[in-house]
Short mmCIF file of C-alpha atoms in Angstrom, two decimals:
data_model
loop_
_atom_site.label_atom_id
_atom_site.label_comp_id
_atom_site.label_asym_id
_atom_site.label_seq_id
_atom_site.Cartn_x
_atom_site.Cartn_y
_atom_site.Cartn_z
CA UNK C 614 18.20 51.93 22.04
CA UNK C 615 18.91 55.53 22.97
CA UNK C 616 15.48 56.79 21.91
CA UNK C 617 13.33 59.09 24.04
CA UNK C 618 10.26 57.50 25.63
CA UNK C 619 6.91 59.18 25.01
CA UNK C 620 4.24 58.35 27.58
CA UNK C 621 0.66 59.37 26.85
CA UNK C 622 -2.47 58.82 28.88
CA UNK C 623 -5.18 60.60 30.83
CA UNK C 624 -4.09 62.93 33.65
CA UNK C 625 -3.40 61.02 36.84
CA UNK C 626 -2.54 57.60 35.43
CA UNK C 627 1.06 57.76 36.67
CA UNK C 628 3.14 59.02 33.74
CA UNK C 629 5.32 61.25 35.90
CA UNK C 630 5.69 58.53 38.52
CA UNK C 631 6.88 56.15 35.81
CA UNK C 632 9.80 58.50 35.08
CA UNK C 633 10.61 58.73 38.79
CA UNK C 634 10.54 54.94 39.07
CA UNK C 635 12.87 54.66 36.07
CA UNK C 636 15.37 57.02 37.68
CA UNK C 637 15.20 55.05 40.91
CA UNK C 638 15.71 51.77 39.06
CA UNK C 639 18.72 53.19 37.21
CA UNK C 640 20.07 54.73 40.43
CA UNK C 641 20.50 58.09 38.75
CA UNK C 642 19.12 61.61 39.29
CA UNK C 643 15.92 62.75 37.60
CA UNK C 644 15.79 66.28 36.19
CA UNK C 645 12.31 67.60 35.47
CA UNK C 646 11.25 70.24 32.99
CA UNK C 647 7.61 71.23 33.52
CA UNK C 648 6.25 72.55 30.24
CA UNK C 649 3.70 75.35 30.05
CA UNK C 650 2.23 77.65 27.45
CA UNK C 651 4.81 80.21 26.35
CA UNK C 652 7.85 78.25 27.56
CA UNK C 653 10.90 79.25 25.52
CA UNK C 654 14.04 77.30 24.73
CA UNK C 655 16.21 79.71 26.72
CA UNK C 656 14.05 79.28 29.83
CA UNK C 657 14.38 75.51 29.53
CA UNK C 658 18.13 75.58 28.86
CA UNK C 659 19.91 78.25 30.88
CA UNK C 660 19.95 81.84 31.99
CA UNK C 661 22.58 84.27 33.15
CA UNK C 662 22.91 85.27 36.79
CA UNK C 663 22.28 88.96 36.17
CA UNK C 664 22.49 90.08 39.84
CA UNK C 665 25.95 88.51 40.16
CA UNK C 666 27.02 90.00 36.84
CA UNK C 667 25.86 93.43 37.97
CA UNK C 668 27.71 93.05 41.26
CA UNK C 669 30.88 92.05 39.41
CA UNK C 670 30.56 95.15 37.20
CA UNK C 671 30.15 97.43 40.23
CA UNK C 672 33.15 95.88 42.01
CA UNK C 673 35.27 96.23 38.88
CA UNK C 674 34.26 99.88 38.51
CA UNK C 675 35.23 100.50 42.14
CA UNK C 676 38.69 99.11 41.35
CA UNK C 677 38.95 101.18 38.20
CA UNK C 678 38.75 98.09 35.98
CA UNK C 679 36.62 97.25 32.96
CA UNK C 680 35.20 93.76 32.50
CA UNK C 681 35.07 92.19 29.07
CA UNK C 682 32.00 90.32 27.83
CA UNK C 683 34.02 87.11 28.09
CA UNK C 684 34.49 87.80 31.80
CA UNK C 685 30.78 88.29 32.42
CA UNK C 686 29.38 85.59 30.15
CA UNK C 687 31.37 82.71 31.59
CA UNK C 688 30.66 79.50 33.47
CA UNK C 689 30.80 81.43 36.73
CA UNK C 690 27.57 83.25 35.89
CA UNK C 691 25.74 80.49 34.03
CA UNK C 692 22.60 79.06 35.64
CA UNK C 693 21.78 75.70 34.08
CA UNK C 694 18.11 74.82 33.71
CA UNK C 695 16.85 71.21 33.36
CA UNK C 696 17.78 70.61 29.71
CA UNK C 697 21.34 71.89 30.03
CA UNK C 698 21.78 70.24 33.44
CA UNK C 699 20.82 66.89 31.90
CA UNK C 700 23.32 67.34 29.06
CA UNK C 701 26.06 68.37 31.51
CA UNK C 702 25.39 65.52 33.96
CA UNK C 703 28.84 64.09 34.82
CA UNK C 704 27.78 60.45 35.15
CA UNK C 705 28.78 57.75 35.78
CA UNK C 706 25.28 56.96 34.50
CA UNK C 707 23.05 59.17 32.35
CA UNK C 708 20.47 61.24 34.19
CA UNK C 709 16.76 60.75 33.53
CA UNK C 710 15.35 63.89 31.90
CA UNK C 711 11.59 64.20 32.38
CA UNK C 712 9.96 66.64 29.96
CA UNK C 713 6.55 66.78 31.59
CA UNK C 714 3.36 67.69 29.73
CA UNK C 715 5.19 68.48 26.50
CA UNK C 716 1.81 69.02 24.82
CA UNK C 717 1.49 72.30 26.76
CA UNK C 718 4.41 73.79 24.85
CA UNK C 719 4.02 75.37 21.42
CA UNK C 720 5.17 74.18 17.99
CA UNK C 721 8.37 76.25 18.14
CA UNK C 722 9.44 74.70 21.43
CA UNK C 723 8.59 71.23 20.14
CA UNK C 724 10.82 71.81 17.08
CA UNK C 725 13.65 72.95 19.37
CA UNK C 726 13.25 69.78 21.45
CA UNK C 727 13.41 67.65 18.33
CA UNK C 728 16.79 69.13 17.38
CA UNK C 729 18.19 68.90 20.89
CA UNK C 730 17.14 65.26 21.31
CA UNK C 731 18.58 64.36 17.92
CA UNK C 732 22.03 65.76 18.72
CA UNK C 733 22.25 65.55 22.54
CA UNK C 734 24.00 68.89 22.21
CA UNK C 735 23.21 72.57 22.38
CA UNK C 736 25.07 75.74 21.43
CA UNK C 737 25.38 78.61 23.90
CA UNK C 738 26.45 81.64 21.84
CA UNK C 739 28.85 82.97 24.47
CA UNK C 740 30.39 79.58 25.37
CA UNK C 741 30.11 77.38 22.29
CA UNK C 742 28.62 73.92 21.83
CA UNK C 743 27.91 71.68 24.81
CA UNK C 744 27.67 67.99 23.95
CA UNK C 745 26.51 65.39 26.46
CA UNK C 746 29.16 62.95 27.60
CA UNK C 747 26.35 60.83 29.02
CA UNK C 748 23.26 61.54 26.87
CA UNK C 749 20.23 61.57 29.19
CA UNK C 750 17.47 58.98 29.25
CA UNK C 751 14.61 61.18 28.06
CA UNK C 752 11.00 60.64 29.09
CA UNK C 753 8.33 62.88 27.60
CA UNK C 754 4.77 62.88 28.92
CA UNK C 755 1.63 64.17 27.26
CA UNK C 756 -2.01 64.48 28.34
CA UNK C 757 -2.98 64.94 24.67
CA UNK C 758 -4.30 68.47 25.09
CA UNK C 759 -3.04 68.79 21.51
CA UNK C 760 -1.48 66.40 19.01
CA UNK C 761 2.31 66.27 18.94
CA UNK C 762 4.12 66.48 15.62
CA UNK C 763 4.71 63.19 13.83
CA UNK C 764 8.44 63.98 13.56
CA UNK C 765 8.77 64.02 17.35
CA UNK C 766 6.66 60.89 17.76
CA UNK C 767 8.75 59.01 15.19
CA UNK C 768 11.90 59.69 17.20
CA UNK C 769 10.34 58.26 20.38
CA UNK C 770 9.40 54.88 21.77
CA UNK C 771 5.67 55.29 22.34
CA UNK C 772 3.61 53.89 25.20
CA UNK C 773 0.00 54.58 26.15
CA UNK C 774 -0.65 54.20 29.88
CA UNK C 775 -4.11 52.99 30.83
CA UNK C 776 -5.55 53.73 34.24
CA UNK C 777 -4.62 50.70 36.40
CA UNK C 778 -7.25 48.30 37.68
CA UNK C 779 -8.46 48.30 41.29
CA UNK C 780 -6.00 45.67 42.48
CA UNK C 781 -3.06 47.60 41.06
CA UNK C 782 -4.26 50.90 42.54
CA UNK C 783 -4.72 49.22 45.93
CA UNK C 784 -1.17 47.85 45.73
CA UNK C 785 0.17 51.33 44.93
CA UNK C 786 -1.72 52.79 47.88
CA UNK C 787 -0.34 50.15 50.25
CA UNK C 788 3.17 50.91 49.04
CA UNK C 789 2.83 54.69 49.34
CA UNK C 790 0.61 54.72 52.48
CA UNK C 791 1.65 51.58 54.40
CA UNK C 792 -0.48 52.48 57.41
CA UNK C 793 -3.65 52.36 55.30
CA UNK C 794 -3.88 48.60 55.46
CA UNK C 795 -5.21 46.17 52.89
CA UNK C 796 -8.91 46.78 53.51
CA UNK C 797 -8.81 50.58 53.35
CA UNK C 798 -6.52 50.54 50.31
CA UNK C 799 -8.95 48.26 48.47
CA UNK C 800 -11.93 50.44 49.43
CA UNK C 801 -10.21 53.62 48.27
CA UNK C 802 -9.22 52.00 44.97
CA UNK C 803 -12.81 50.86 44.47
CA UNK C 804 -14.15 54.28 45.44
CA UNK C 805 -11.90 56.03 42.91
CA UNK C 806 -13.09 53.58 40.22
CA UNK C 807 -16.69 54.52 41.03
CA UNK C 808 -15.82 58.21 40.82
CA UNK C 809 -14.23 57.66 37.42
CA UNK C 810 -17.52 56.13 36.22
CA UNK C 811 -19.32 59.40 37.00
CA UNK C 812 -19.43 62.36 34.62
CA UNK C 813 -16.80 64.46 36.40
CA UNK C 814 -14.91 67.50 35.13
CA UNK C 815 -11.67 65.99 36.50
CA UNK C 816 -11.80 62.25 37.09
CA UNK C 817 -9.40 61.34 39.91
CA UNK C 818 -6.17 59.49 39.18
CA UNK C 819 -3.66 57.49 41.15
CA UNK C 820 -2.25 60.62 42.84
CA UNK C 821 -5.71 61.49 44.16
CA UNK C 822 -6.20 57.90 45.36
CA UNK C 823 -3.00 58.18 47.39
CA UNK C 824 -4.06 61.58 48.78
CA UNK C 825 -7.45 60.18 49.72
CA UNK C 826 -5.90 57.31 51.62
CA UNK C 827 -3.57 59.74 53.41
CA UNK C 828 -6.50 61.98 54.38
CA UNK C 829 -8.44 59.01 55.75
CA UNK C 830 -5.40 58.04 57.79
CA UNK C 831 -5.19 61.54 59.27
CA UNK C 832 -8.80 61.13 60.39
CA UNK C 833 -7.96 57.79 61.94
CA UNK C 834 -10.40 55.96 59.66
CA UNK C 835 -9.76 52.26 59.13
CA UNK C 836 -12.52 51.88 56.54
CA UNK C 837 -14.32 53.99 53.95
CA UNK C 838 -17.99 54.83 54.52
CA UNK C 839 -20.31 57.66 53.57
CA UNK C 840 -19.31 59.88 56.48
CA UNK C 841 -15.56 59.51 56.02
CA UNK C 842 -15.91 59.91 52.24
CA UNK C 843 -17.76 63.21 52.72
CA UNK C 844 -15.18 64.45 55.23
CA UNK C 845 -12.24 63.73 52.91
CA UNK C 846 -13.82 64.56 49.54
CA UNK C 847 -11.45 67.51 49.07
CA UNK C 848 -8.53 65.10 48.78
CA UNK C 849 -9.97 63.45 45.68
CA UNK C 850 -12.37 65.99 44.10
CA UNK C 851 -10.95 69.27 42.83
CA UNK C 852 -13.99 71.04 41.33
CA UNK C 853 -17.16 72.23 43.05
CA UNK C 854 -19.34 70.80 40.29
CA UNK C 855 -17.73 67.39 40.79
CA UNK C 856 -18.47 67.61 44.50
CA UNK C 857 -22.10 68.37 43.72
CA UNK C 858 -22.29 65.42 41.31
CA UNK C 859 -20.94 63.03 43.94
CA UNK C 860 -23.15 64.48 46.64
CA UNK C 861 -26.17 63.86 44.43
CA UNK C 862 -25.06 60.26 43.81
CA UNK C 863 -24.49 59.73 47.53
CA UNK C 864 -21.12 59.51 49.25
CA UNK C 865 -21.92 56.06 50.63
CA UNK C 866 -22.05 54.67 47.10
CA UNK C 867 -18.28 55.20 46.92
CA UNK C 868 -17.90 52.56 49.60
CA UNK C 869 -20.49 50.28 48.02
CA UNK C 870 -23.35 51.32 50.25
CA UNK C 871 -26.39 53.61 50.09
CA UNK C 872 -26.94 56.95 51.84
#
């Protein structure tokens, strides 16, 4: 359909991984733009290689020559950032362009994205308009730290990603950490579900479940119990207050037991 895909959901449910899986399925590169507060359109599109430009000016001066603006602001000195790189992708298939955590950008950047996605083209003042020969497959993700504009949402195919159930999480762990085994993967998935039931500042997601399984493997653990959960808590809990909450509940409860 050619529309961007907007994925929303809680942090850690796998929105970014979904874009990676799409790129893998399409057998095409994925270009990622990580949004943050204060991100500008120029930072997301391109910049000029000022050190190389300065060197070229110095070399020209040493030869008694003068460089024109057209000499300095040319393809030779252009550094493409993710948005421009996705538009310039030579094919034979479109690249996947991941615009991650778009809700962290401001209204001005969101309006710029809307125009770029509508036209699959951008104008560089010194070089003219660049139009995509293979318009990228665009995936936007949002953690809903703020509401996106309706105009942007209307242009997108929308999908809300729920946190997967224990069986699905266990399957993901077995795929990403094959050495974990079926039993440990199931215990970690169940333990993460129990953590998500607690009142935590940052409930763990799929990425933390994978990290937890990896940490247990490093310890040589073949099952999850209170001792191994306490030893590897840093892989799944990222705030001291969350660690205190879990400690009060008892680490063994994560494995279905009692301290």
